[in-house]
Amino acid sequence: MLLTKNILMSLGISTLLLAFSSGCSSKNINIIGKNRVEITKNKGVKEGNFLKIMAELENNDNDETEGFVYQIEWYDKNGFIKDATPWKAITIHKNQKIQVIEMTNIPDIVDYKIIISVPNK
Amino acid sequence: MKTIVNISISITLATILFSGCAPKGGAGMVGYDSNVKYGDAKAVETVTADFGSTDLQATAESLTQSLLESRYIAKAPQTPKVRLRSVNNLTYEHIDTKAITDKIRIKLLKSGQVRFLADTANLNQVQDERELTASATANKGNKAMADSDYIITGNVRSIKKANDDVKDVYYNVSLELVNPQSGEIVWADEKEIRKVTSKSSVGW
């Protein structure tokens, strides 16, 4: 019984550690590749008929400027993907934060996903 | 020992029989083993520093967002009628500026916030169709085609600089929304793009 409890506790802790270390805990964020950029904030608001999103990205590295690409996927109320932005290249200098703001041009969008692809160095 | 041999024979026979029935890979494709591959049409392309698909897509995306946020479109009491006019290419390279405006038009039409009138380039075909309709129905009361609420015009400019190590290209795509009756420019925005090619290293 005690053994089972210990195993379950270890599993729980491992899962939590994995979730924190991957940085992909939000359902709206998907990071592909090396996790060298942190998304410190992200939110979506309705502007008229259109969903507008803001994401704050941070490069915590003291030494290196990060270059990567990102894309936003737009979803309707049924969870179907309706549109996606083109991949956009972006650079964050070391120890800098930037805001990315995007708005869909399709009226019935209710949800989004930010996909970040960081190349290998 | 005998059992193991029997099992091995059975597995071999089964593999031969089933692999014979399995469809060959590449069904529905021609030349699937060639060097030609389909890629992500929305991927960032950095083959050269010339104006490319990524610049076209980013420009259309950015300027459409800005236009949809302008009060003349977002808060218009009636869906405005817009006509695309030419975007001048003031760079030294060939840029299909109509590709930029066509992409913006598609995005704006999907938004449902704007109605578009036929381009001036297509007006002859539209006029022919109207004349055909008018003569067939004897309806001479067709509404004028010139009653656009706004027109969209713009310019593409570039500045290029290079030394032995670095080549720097700056593109500026600017668009304007103009009220043709008053001549007033009611909205304008630009998309700036900088592309740097370094001869010493490969990368961003």
XYZ file of C-alpha atoms in Angstrom:
325
model
C 0.000 0.000 0.000
C 2.819 2.324 1.005
C 4.734 1.353 -2.129
C 1.745 2.175 -4.342
C 1.354 5.542 -2.626
C 5.027 6.345 -3.174
C 4.850 5.371 -6.831
C 1.736 7.524 -7.361
C 3.362 10.475 -5.587
C 6.519 10.140 -7.714
C 4.425 10.003 -10.868
C 2.539 13.124 -9.828
C 5.721 15.064 -9.067
C 7.311 13.926 -12.359
C 4.265 15.059 -14.319
C 4.314 18.469 -12.645
C 8.059 18.863 -13.260
C 7.611 17.876 -16.886
C 4.786 20.368 -17.349
C 6.820 23.219 -15.844
C 10.047 22.400 -17.633
C 8.413 22.014 -21.050
C 6.865 25.469 -20.821
C 3.922 24.229 -22.911
C 1.461 24.020 -20.062
C -1.031 26.416 -21.656
C -3.475 24.914 -24.120
C -2.909 27.942 -26.340
C 0.823 27.419 -26.730
C 2.822 24.852 -28.596
C 6.609 25.105 -28.713
C 8.425 23.032 -31.303
C 12.138 22.471 -30.866
C 14.393 23.935 -28.236
C 12.633 25.790 -25.463
C 14.823 28.874 -25.388
C 12.012 31.415 -25.518
C 9.459 31.889 -22.782
C 5.873 33.050 -23.295
C 5.242 35.116 -20.201
C 1.694 36.228 -21.068
C -0.922 35.480 -23.674
C -4.511 36.587 -23.975
C -7.236 37.007 -26.541
C -9.861 39.740 -26.748
C -12.731 40.389 -29.141
C -12.218 43.528 -31.183
C -15.517 44.091 -32.942
C -16.195 40.819 -34.766
C -12.613 39.651 -34.665
C -10.437 37.857 -32.141
C -7.232 39.705 -31.358
C -4.439 38.086 -29.390
C -1.398 39.343 -27.564
C 1.566 37.261 -26.482
C 4.581 38.454 -24.560
C 7.766 36.598 -25.419
C 10.956 36.760 -23.436
C 14.511 35.755 -24.189
C 16.070 35.063 -20.796
C 19.471 34.328 -22.228
C 22.222 36.779 -21.255
C 24.433 35.851 -24.175
C 22.430 35.053 -27.260
C 19.908 36.720 -29.536
C 17.132 34.295 -30.403
C 15.738 33.950 -33.910
C 12.651 31.808 -34.389
C 9.359 31.620 -36.229
C 5.796 31.640 -34.983
C 2.332 30.996 -36.341
C -1.155 31.498 -34.972
C -3.885 28.958 -35.658
C -7.459 30.220 -35.480
C -10.296 27.926 -34.340
C -14.076 28.209 -34.579
C -16.553 27.304 -31.824
C -16.533 23.631 -32.882
C -12.784 23.431 -32.432
C -12.181 23.253 -36.187
C -9.178 25.075 -37.533
C -10.426 27.821 -39.849
C -7.270 29.697 -40.716
C -3.630 30.143 -39.793
C -1.252 33.017 -40.187
C 1.874 32.500 -42.275
C 4.939 31.593 -40.248
C 6.637 34.820 -39.234
C 10.291 35.263 -38.382
C 11.077 37.216 -35.263
C 14.229 38.094 -33.347
C 14.500 38.826 -29.635
C 17.723 40.315 -28.382
C 19.252 38.920 -25.221
C 17.335 39.745 -22.042
C 14.573 41.408 -24.030
C 10.799 41.028 -24.069
C 8.586 41.667 -27.062
C 4.859 41.701 -27.639
C 3.317 39.947 -30.588
C -0.152 41.154 -31.556
C -2.221 39.394 -34.200
C -5.847 39.647 -35.282
C -7.857 37.253 -37.378
C -9.800 38.513 -40.380
C -12.491 35.816 -40.025
C -15.511 36.728 -37.864
C -16.453 33.382 -36.242
C -13.113 32.646 -34.583
C -13.317 31.951 -30.851
C -10.008 30.311 -29.974
C -6.357 30.335 -30.996
C -3.084 28.491 -30.642
C 0.363 30.098 -30.739
C 2.945 27.794 -32.308
C 6.593 28.677 -31.853
C 9.318 26.858 -33.725
C 12.846 27.381 -32.409
C 15.621 26.095 -34.681
C 18.480 23.971 -33.409
C 21.777 25.796 -33.028
C 12.442 -27.967 -31.683
C 9.844 -29.136 -34.166
C 7.362 -26.619 -32.761
C 9.809 -23.738 -33.278
C 10.410 -24.787 -36.884
C 6.647 -24.972 -37.510
C 6.085 -21.512 -36.024
C 8.909 -20.064 -38.138
C 7.469 -21.568 -41.321
C 4.005 -20.248 -40.462
C 5.321 -16.717 -39.820
C 7.305 -16.728 -43.057
C 4.318 -17.941 -45.068
C 2.005 -15.412 -43.429
C 4.470 -12.580 -44.165
C 4.732 -13.587 -47.829
C 0.954 -13.936 -48.203
C 0.031 -10.675 -46.445
C 2.754 -8.586 -48.048
C 1.410 -9.751 -51.405
C -2.017 -8.319 -50.560
C -0.768 -5.046 -49.093
C -1.079 -2.059 -51.407
C 2.206 -0.730 -52.710
C 3.324 2.640 -51.253
C 2.864 5.652 -53.507
C -0.727 4.957 -54.528
C -2.369 8.170 -55.690
C 0.983 9.767 -56.430
C 3.020 10.154 -59.580
C 6.770 10.368 -59.259
C 6.598 9.985 -55.480
C 10.247 8.920 -55.352
C 11.490 11.991 -57.238
C 13.292 14.973 -55.706
C 10.191 17.173 -55.946
C 8.397 17.576 -52.629
C 5.504 19.717 -51.477
C 6.367 22.147 -48.707
C 4.456 24.337 -46.282
C 3.119 27.249 -48.352
C 3.171 29.411 -45.215
C 6.738 28.609 -44.211
C 9.335 31.344 -43.856
C 11.454 31.427 -46.998
C 14.986 32.837 -46.878
C 16.456 31.521 -50.114
C 17.512 35.015 -51.230
C 16.994 38.546 -49.909
C 14.631 39.432 -52.785
C 10.966 40.145 -52.099
C 9.469 36.675 -51.624
C 6.404 34.731 -50.566
C 7.022 35.374 -46.861
C 7.151 39.122 -47.464
C 3.992 38.990 -49.565
C 2.112 37.036 -46.900
C 3.367 39.125 -43.972
C 2.561 42.383 -45.786
C -0.964 41.297 -46.673
C -1.577 40.008 -43.145
C -0.321 43.114 -41.397
C -2.025 45.677 -43.642
C -5.334 43.782 -43.630
C -5.348 43.737 -39.815
C -4.646 47.453 -39.733
C -7.326 48.233 -42.304
C -9.939 46.174 -40.450
C -9.168 48.147 -37.297
C -9.570 51.527 -38.993
C -12.783 53.255 -38.007
C -13.763 53.841 -41.640
C -14.092 50.080 -42.043
C -14.771 48.811 -38.501
C -17.346 51.463 -37.615
C -18.831 52.153 -41.045
C -22.648 52.350 -40.856
C -22.896 50.395 -44.130
C -20.436 47.923 -45.590
C -18.212 50.199 -47.686
C -17.582 49.537 -51.377
C -13.917 49.571 -52.234
C -12.000 49.424 -55.483
C -8.359 48.379 -55.698
C -6.185 50.694 -57.749
C -2.611 49.985 -58.675
C 0.193 49.725 -56.154
C 3.326 51.216 -57.685
C 6.514 49.235 -57.625
C 9.231 51.839 -56.984
C 11.954 49.275 -56.358
C 14.605 48.097 -58.797
C 13.363 44.527 -58.803
C 10.301 42.932 -60.305
C 7.551 42.690 -57.693
C 4.062 41.597 -58.647
C 2.232 44.255 -56.640
C -1.121 42.910 -57.774
C -0.332 39.757 -55.791
C -0.190 41.925 -52.655
C -3.497 43.681 -53.321
C -5.215 40.473 -54.442
C -4.220 38.801 -51.189
C -5.464 41.765 -49.180
C -8.739 41.702 -51.114
C -9.258 37.993 -50.365
C -8.649 38.587 -46.662
C -10.944 41.604 -46.531
C -13.708 39.795 -48.404
C -13.471 36.897 -45.922
C -13.939 39.397 -43.122
C -17.306 40.475 -44.519
C -16.519 44.076 -43.572
C -15.867 45.327 -47.099
C -17.437 44.951 -50.544
C -15.195 45.162 -53.566
C -15.890 46.575 -56.996
C -14.163 45.129 -60.064
C -10.621 46.295 -60.700
C -10.049 48.889 -63.364
C -8.123 46.198 -65.266
C -11.266 44.039 -65.387
C -13.720 46.866 -65.997
C -13.899 46.183 -69.736
C -15.103 42.641 -69.098
C -17.598 43.844 -66.507
C -18.808 46.549 -68.926
C -19.290 43.943 -71.672
C -21.336 41.790 -69.286
C -23.461 44.774 -68.242
C -24.136 45.755 -71.824
C -25.134 42.190 -72.608
C -27.483 42.107 -69.612
C -28.883 45.556 -70.390
C -29.587 44.677 -73.991
C -31.180 41.363 -73.027
C -33.421 42.821 -70.349
C -33.772 46.342 -71.778
C -32.817 47.497 -68.312
C -30.954 50.725 -68.785
C -31.088 51.601 -65.134
C -27.942 49.769 -64.085
C -26.273 51.499 -61.207
C -23.065 53.274 -62.035
C -19.909 51.260 -61.466
C -17.982 54.295 -60.378
C -19.668 54.690 -57.013
C -16.931 53.258 -54.803
C -16.791 54.637 -51.291
C -13.034 54.207 -51.136
C -10.120 53.245 -53.301
C -6.929 51.539 -52.152
C -3.611 52.645 -53.621
C -0.038 52.385 -52.505
C 3.659 52.081 -53.161
C 6.431 49.546 -52.668
C 9.881 51.005 -52.074
C 13.237 49.495 -51.268
C 16.643 50.657 -50.097
C 19.592 48.376 -50.697
C 23.047 48.674 -49.234
C 25.948 46.283 -49.354
C 29.594 45.977 -48.502
C 31.960 43.060 -48.890
C 30.433 41.168 -45.972
C 26.824 42.227 -45.594
C 23.924 42.991 -47.905
C 21.019 44.872 -46.357
C 17.633 45.284 -48.052
C 14.837 47.371 -46.606
C 11.334 47.153 -48.087
C 8.536 49.535 -47.327
C 5.026 48.717 -48.522
C 2.563 51.531 -47.888
C -1.151 51.545 -48.625
C -3.752 54.299 -48.488
C -7.514 54.271 -48.302
C -8.781 57.292 -50.205
C -12.251 58.773 -50.479
C -12.474 59.390 -54.239
C -15.199 62.032 -53.890
C -13.291 64.271 -51.504
C -9.754 63.088 -52.240
C -9.243 62.665 -48.508
C -6.835 59.967 -47.338
C -8.756 58.351 -44.488
C -6.324 55.573 -43.593
C -2.720 54.789 -44.346
C -0.302 52.251 -43.000
C 2.936 50.608 -43.922
C 4.755 47.334 -43.542
C 8.504 47.488 -43.118
C 10.737 44.523 -43.846
C 14.498 44.295 -43.343
C 16.505 41.417 -44.752
C 20.186 41.004 -44.071
C 22.409 38.607 -45.958
C 25.720 37.856 -44.365
C 28.384 36.292 -46.543
C 30.357 34.963 -43.604
C 27.609 32.924 -41.994
C 24.409 31.200 -42.863
C 21.328 31.748 -40.722
C 18.766 34.347 -39.932
